[in-house]
Amino acid sequence: MNNAFQISTTYRLDQLEKKTRSLEESLALLGQKQLSLEKVSDHLVKTNNIKIEVVEKPVIEVSKDIMRTIKIRRKDNVAERYAAWEKLDRAGVRASEIAKAFKCDHDSVLYAKRNGFKSGWMARSERKGLEA
């Protein structure tokens, strides 16, 4: 019983030492400022079986027509803006990046997302309890 415990403990220590050496090598490579991101990622993939994918940031361009109507809250303008936000959201663009491109608060994008990008706009005369 004691011998089996000693063997398993020795095995675990060996595994931890191997992992520690591998991570120390990775840290040493990261410490060298002249290495490019590709070399570091290649080394990490080879030593630790880690898959690293470098993704470039998408460039978001907003048409001038939409930007002109950004402050006008008419039903068609809001629906058009929400449709653009929905397409960008489905493409995987973060809400903060969408908000920067549209020059608005990111909570506006999150609010639209929570509501399924459906406009809740209605004329004042259509609201309950309010008269035109």
JSON list of C-alpha atoms in Angstrom, two decimals:
[
{"chain": "A", "resi": 1, "resn": "MET", "atom": "CA", "xyz": [0.00, 0.00, 0.00]},
{"chain": "A", "resi": 2, "resn": "ASN", "atom": "CA", "xyz": [2.75, 2.39, 1.00]},
{"chain": "A", "resi": 3, "resn": "ASN", "atom": "CA", "xyz": [4.77, 1.44, -2.10]},
{"chain": "A", "resi": 4, "resn": "ALA", "atom": "CA", "xyz": [1.82, 2.17, -4.43]},
{"chain": "A", "resi": 5, "resn": "PHE", "atom": "CA", "xyz": [1.33, 5.56, -2.81]},
{"chain": "A", "resi": 6, "resn": "GLN", "atom": "CA", "xyz": [5.01, 6.36, -3.23]},
{"chain": "A", "resi": 7, "resn": "ILE", "atom": "CA", "xyz": [4.95, 5.35, -6.91]},
{"chain": "A", "resi": 8, "resn": "SER", "atom": "CA", "xyz": [1.88, 7.47, -7.69]},
{"chain": "A", "resi": 9, "resn": "THR", "atom": "CA", "xyz": [3.37, 10.44, -5.83]},
{"chain": "A", "resi": 10, "resn": "THR", "atom": "CA", "xyz": [6.63, 10.11, -7.75]},
{"chain": "A", "resi": 11, "resn": "TYR", "atom": "CA", "xyz": [4.74, 9.92, -11.04]},
{"chain": "A", "resi": 12, "resn": "ARG", "atom": "CA", "xyz": [2.71, 13.03, -10.23]},
{"chain": "A", "resi": 13, "resn": "LEU", "atom": "CA", "xyz": [5.84, 14.94, -9.25]},
{"chain": "A", "resi": 14, "resn": "ASP", "atom": "CA", "xyz": [7.52, 13.96, -12.53]},
{"chain": "A", "resi": 15, "resn": "GLN", "atom": "CA", "xyz": [4.51, 15.18, -14.50]},
{"chain": "A", "resi": 16, "resn": "LEU", "atom": "CA", "xyz": [4.44, 18.47, -12.60]},
{"chain": "A", "resi": 17, "resn": "GLU", "atom": "CA", "xyz": [8.17, 18.98, -13.18]},
{"chain": "A", "resi": 18, "resn": "LYS", "atom": "CA", "xyz": [7.75, 18.40, -16.93]},
{"chain": "A", "resi": 19, "resn": "LYS", "atom": "CA", "xyz": [4.88, 20.88, -17.08]},
{"chain": "A", "resi": 20, "resn": "THR", "atom": "CA", "xyz": [6.87, 23.40, -15.03]},
{"chain": "A", "resi": 21, "resn": "ARG", "atom": "CA", "xyz": [9.88, 23.10, -17.37]},
{"chain": "A", "resi": 22, "resn": "SER", "atom": "CA", "xyz": [7.62, 23.57, -20.38]},
{"chain": "A", "resi": 23, "resn": "LEU", "atom": "CA", "xyz": [5.99, 26.65, -18.87]},
{"chain": "A", "resi": 24, "resn": "GLU", "atom": "CA", "xyz": [9.37, 28.08, -17.84]},
{"chain": "A", "resi": 25, "resn": "GLU", "atom": "CA", "xyz": [10.57, 27.70, -21.43]},
{"chain": "A", "resi": 26, "resn": "SER", "atom": "CA", "xyz": [7.45, 29.49, -22.64]},
{"chain": "A", "resi": 27, "resn": "LEU", "atom": "CA", "xyz": [8.00, 32.31, -20.14]},
{"chain": "A", "resi": 28, "resn": "ALA", "atom": "CA", "xyz": [11.63, 32.63, -21.22]},
{"chain": "A", "resi": 29, "resn": "LEU", "atom": "CA", "xyz": [10.53, 32.98, -24.83]},
{"chain": "A", "resi": 30, "resn": "LEU", "atom": "CA", "xyz": [7.93, 35.55, -23.86]},
{"chain": "A", "resi": 31, "resn": "GLY", "atom": "CA", "xyz": [10.58, 37.49, -21.97]},
{"chain": "A", "resi": 32, "resn": "GLN", "atom": "CA", "xyz": [12.55, 38.07, -25.13]},
{"chain": "A", "resi": 33, "resn": "LYS", "atom": "CA", "xyz": [11.16, 41.23, -26.63]},
{"chain": "A", "resi": 34, "resn": "GLN", "atom": "CA", "xyz": [12.36, 40.50, -30.15]},
{"chain": "A", "resi": 35, "resn": "LEU", "atom": "CA", "xyz": [10.18, 37.45, -30.71]},
{"chain": "A", "resi": 36, "resn": "SER", "atom": "CA", "xyz": [7.16, 37.91, -32.86]},
{"chain": "A", "resi": 37, "resn": "LEU", "atom": "CA", "xyz": [3.70, 36.74, -31.91]},
{"chain": "A", "resi": 38, "resn": "GLU", "atom": "CA", "xyz": [3.88, 33.97, -34.49]},
{"chain": "A", "resi": 39, "resn": "LYS", "atom": "CA", "xyz": [7.03, 32.46, -32.97]},
{"chain": "A", "resi": 40, "resn": "VAL", "atom": "CA", "xyz": [5.57, 32.49, -29.48]},
{"chain": "A", "resi": 41, "resn": "SER", "atom": "CA", "xyz": [2.30, 30.95, -30.64]},
{"chain": "A", "resi": 42, "resn": "ASP", "atom": "CA", "xyz": [4.18, 28.26, -32.61]},
{"chain": "A", "resi": 43, "resn": "HIS", "atom": "CA", "xyz": [6.24, 27.39, -29.54]},
{"chain": "A", "resi": 44, "resn": "LEU", "atom": "CA", "xyz": [3.16, 27.21, -27.31]},
{"chain": "A", "resi": 45, "resn": "VAL", "atom": "CA", "xyz": [1.36, 25.01, -29.81]},
{"chain": "A", "resi": 46, "resn": "LYS", "atom": "CA", "xyz": [4.31, 22.62, -30.06]},
{"chain": "A", "resi": 47, "resn": "THR", "atom": "CA", "xyz": [5.02, 22.36, -26.34]},
{"chain": "A", "resi": 48, "resn": "ASN", "atom": "CA", "xyz": [1.57, 22.49, -24.78]},
{"chain": "A", "resi": 49, "resn": "ASN", "atom": "CA", "xyz": [-0.76, 21.40, -27.59]},
{"chain": "A", "resi": 50, "resn": "ILE", "atom": "CA", "xyz": [-2.54, 24.75, -27.40]},
{"chain": "A", "resi": 51, "resn": "LYS", "atom": "CA", "xyz": [-4.37, 26.02, -30.45]},
{"chain": "A", "resi": 52, "resn": "ILE", "atom": "CA", "xyz": [-3.98, 29.75, -30.92]},
{"chain": "A", "resi": 53, "resn": "GLU", "atom": "CA", "xyz": [-5.80, 31.64, -33.61]},
{"chain": "A", "resi": 54, "resn": "VAL", "atom": "CA", "xyz": [-4.89, 35.25, -34.31]},
{"chain": "A", "resi": 55, "resn": "VAL", "atom": "CA", "xyz": [-7.96, 37.17, -35.42]},
{"chain": "A", "resi": 56, "resn": "GLU", "atom": "CA", "xyz": [-7.77, 40.66, -36.84]},
{"chain": "A", "resi": 57, "resn": "LYS", "atom": "CA", "xyz": [-10.24, 43.30, -35.71]},
{"chain": "A", "resi": 58, "resn": "PRO", "atom": "CA", "xyz": [-12.95, 43.94, -38.29]},
{"chain": "A", "resi": 59, "resn": "VAL", "atom": "CA", "xyz": [-13.15, 47.44, -39.71]},
{"chain": "A", "resi": 60, "resn": "ILE", "atom": "CA", "xyz": [-16.67, 48.78, -39.31]},
{"chain": "A", "resi": 61, "resn": "GLU", "atom": "CA", "xyz": [-17.76, 51.45, -41.75]},
{"chain": "A", "resi": 62, "resn": "VAL", "atom": "CA", "xyz": [-21.13, 53.12, -41.30]},
{"chain": "A", "resi": 63, "resn": "SER", "atom": "CA", "xyz": [-22.83, 54.78, -44.24]},
{"chain": "A", "resi": 64, "resn": "LYS", "atom": "CA", "xyz": [-23.28, 58.54, -44.08]},
{"chain": "A", "resi": 65, "resn": "ASP", "atom": "CA", "xyz": [-27.05, 58.15, -44.51]},
{"chain": "A", "resi": 66, "resn": "ILE", "atom": "CA", "xyz": [-27.35, 56.17, -41.30]},
{"chain": "A", "resi": 67, "resn": "MET", "atom": "CA", "xyz": [-24.98, 58.48, -39.42]},
{"chain": "A", "resi": 68, "resn": "ARG", "atom": "CA", "xyz": [-27.00, 61.52, -40.50]},
{"chain": "A", "resi": 69, "resn": "THR", "atom": "CA", "xyz": [-30.16, 60.09, -38.95]},
{"chain": "A", "resi": 70, "resn": "ILE", "atom": "CA", "xyz": [-28.53, 58.72, -35.79]},
{"chain": "A", "resi": 71, "resn": "LYS", "atom": "CA", "xyz": [-30.10, 61.36, -33.52]},
{"chain": "A", "resi": 72, "resn": "ILE", "atom": "CA", "xyz": [-33.50, 61.28, -35.23]},
{"chain": "A", "resi": 73, "resn": "ARG", "atom": "CA", "xyz": [-35.72, 58.71, -33.51]},
{"chain": "A", "resi": 74, "resn": "ARG", "atom": "CA", "xyz": [-38.28, 58.06, -36.21]},
{"chain": "A", "resi": 75, "resn": "LYS", "atom": "CA", "xyz": [-39.52, 54.52, -36.63]},
{"chain": "A", "resi": 76, "resn": "ASP", "atom": "CA", "xyz": [-37.83, 53.87, -39.97]},
{"chain": "A", "resi": 77, "resn": "ASN", "atom": "CA", "xyz": [-34.49, 55.31, -38.80]},
{"chain": "A", "resi": 78, "resn": "VAL", "atom": "CA", "xyz": [-34.43, 53.23, -35.63]},
{"chain": "A", "resi": 79, "resn": "ALA", "atom": "CA", "xyz": [-35.40, 50.08, -37.53]},
{"chain": "A", "resi": 80, "resn": "GLU", "atom": "CA", "xyz": [-32.64, 50.68, -40.08]},
{"chain": "A", "resi": 81, "resn": "ARG", "atom": "CA", "xyz": [-30.05, 51.26, -37.35]},
{"chain": "A", "resi": 82, "resn": "TYR", "atom": "CA", "xyz": [-31.19, 48.19, -35.39]},
{"chain": "A", "resi": 83, "resn": "ALA", "atom": "CA", "xyz": [-30.98, 46.06, -38.55]},
{"chain": "A", "resi": 84, "resn": "ALA", "atom": "CA", "xyz": [-27.37, 47.15, -39.05]},
{"chain": "A", "resi": 85, "resn": "TRP", "atom": "CA", "xyz": [-26.58, 46.45, -35.39]},
{"chain": "A", "resi": 86, "resn": "GLU", "atom": "CA", "xyz": [-28.16, 43.01, -35.64]},
{"chain": "A", "resi": 87, "resn": "LYS", "atom": "CA", "xyz": [-26.04, 42.08, -38.67]},
{"chain": "A", "resi": 88, "resn": "LEU", "atom": "CA", "xyz": [-22.89, 43.20, -36.90]},
{"chain": "A", "resi": 89, "resn": "ASP", "atom": "CA", "xyz": [-23.89, 41.35, -33.72]},
{"chain": "A", "resi": 90, "resn": "ARG", "atom": "CA", "xyz": [-24.47, 38.13, -35.65]},
{"chain": "A", "resi": 91, "resn": "ALA", "atom": "CA", "xyz": [-21.06, 38.58, -37.29]},
{"chain": "A", "resi": 92, "resn": "GLY", "atom": "CA", "xyz": [-19.51, 38.47, -33.82]},
{"chain": "A", "resi": 93, "resn": "VAL", "atom": "CA", "xyz": [-18.70, 42.15, -33.36]},
{"chain": "A", "resi": 94, "resn": "ARG", "atom": "CA", "xyz": [-18.82, 43.25, -29.70]},
{"chain": "A", "resi": 95, "resn": "ALA", "atom": "CA", "xyz": [-21.40, 45.79, -28.55]},
{"chain": "A", "resi": 96, "resn": "SER", "atom": "CA", "xyz": [-18.72, 48.30, -27.56]},
{"chain": "A", "resi": 97, "resn": "GLU", "atom": "CA", "xyz": [-17.20, 48.19, -31.05]},
{"chain": "A", "resi": 98, "resn": "ILE", "atom": "CA", "xyz": [-20.62, 48.68, -32.66]},
{"chain": "A", "resi": 99, "resn": "ALA", "atom": "CA", "xyz": [-21.27, 51.63, -30.35]},
{"chain": "A", "resi": 100, "resn": "LYS", "atom": "CA", "xyz": [-17.93, 53.25, -31.24]},
{"chain": "A", "resi": 101, "resn": "ALA", "atom": "CA", "xyz": [-18.67, 52.93, -34.95]},
{"chain": "A", "resi": 102, "resn": "PHE", "atom": "CA", "xyz": [-22.13, 54.47, -34.52]},
{"chain": "A", "resi": 103, "resn": "LYS", "atom": "CA", "xyz": [-20.91, 57.07, -31.99]},
{"chain": "A", "resi": 104, "resn": "CYS", "atom": "CA", "xyz": [-23.41, 56.08, -29.33]},
{"chain": "A", "resi": 105, "resn": "ASP", "atom": "CA", "xyz": [-23.44, 54.50, -25.88]},
{"chain": "A", "resi": 106, "resn": "HIS", "atom": "CA", "xyz": [-22.87, 50.74, -25.79]},
{"chain": "A", "resi": 107, "resn": "ASP", "atom": "CA", "xyz": [-25.93, 50.38, -23.53]},
{"chain": "A", "resi": 108, "resn": "SER", "atom": "CA", "xyz": [-28.06, 51.40, -26.51]},
{"chain": "A", "resi": 109, "resn": "VAL", "atom": "CA", "xyz": [-26.72, 48.44, -28.46]},
{"chain": "A", "resi": 110, "resn": "LEU", "atom": "CA", "xyz": [-27.20, 46.10, -25.49]},
{"chain": "A", "resi": 111, "resn": "TYR", "atom": "CA", "xyz": [-30.77, 47.38, -25.01]},
{"chain": "A", "resi": 112, "resn": "ALA", "atom": "CA", "xyz": [-31.54, 46.69, -28.66]},
{"chain": "A", "resi": 113, "resn": "LYS", "atom": "CA", "xyz": [-30.01, 43.22, -28.37]},
{"chain": "A", "resi": 114, "resn": "ARG", "atom": "CA", "xyz": [-32.07, 42.39, -25.25]},
{"chain": "A", "resi": 115, "resn": "ASN", "atom": "CA", "xyz": [-35.21, 43.36, -27.16]},
{"chain": "A", "resi": 116, "resn": "GLY", "atom": "CA", "xyz": [-34.31, 41.28, -30.19]},
{"chain": "A", "resi": 117, "resn": "PHE", "atom": "CA", "xyz": [-33.38, 44.34, -32.25]},
{"chain": "A", "resi": 118, "resn": "LYS", "atom": "CA", "xyz": [-37.09, 45.20, -32.49]},
{"chain": "A", "resi": 119, "resn": "SER", "atom": "CA", "xyz": [-37.90, 48.87, -32.29]},
{"chain": "A", "resi": 120, "resn": "GLY", "atom": "CA", "xyz": [-40.21, 49.85, -29.43]},
{"chain": "A", "resi": 121, "resn": "TRP", "atom": "CA", "xyz": [-40.81, 53.22, -31.01]},
{"chain": "A", "resi": 122, "resn": "MET", "atom": "CA", "xyz": [-44.33, 54.63, -31.12]},
{"chain": "A", "resi": 123, "resn": "ALA", "atom": "CA", "xyz": [-45.75, 58.07, -31.66]},
{"chain": "A", "resi": 124, "resn": "ARG", "atom": "CA", "xyz": [-46.72, 60.05, -28.58]},
{"chain": "A", "resi": 125, "resn": "SER", "atom": "CA", "xyz": [-50.35, 59.92, -29.67]},
{"chain": "A", "resi": 126, "resn": "GLU", "atom": "CA", "xyz": [-50.24, 56.12, -29.74]},
{"chain": "A", "resi": 127, "resn": "ARG", "atom": "CA", "xyz": [-49.01, 55.79, -26.15]},
{"chain": "A", "resi": 128, "resn": "LYS", "atom": "CA", "xyz": [-51.57, 54.90, -23.52]},
{"chain": "A", "resi": 129, "resn": "GLY", "atom": "CA", "xyz": [-52.59, 57.69, -21.19]},
{"chain": "A", "resi": 130, "resn": "LEU", "atom": "CA", "xyz": [-51.07, 60.45, -23.29]},
{"chain": "A", "resi": 131, "resn": "GLU", "atom": "CA", "xyz": [-52.95, 62.71, -25.64]},
{"chain": "A", "resi": 132, "resn": "ALA", "atom": "CA", "xyz": [-51.48, 64.36, -28.69]}
]
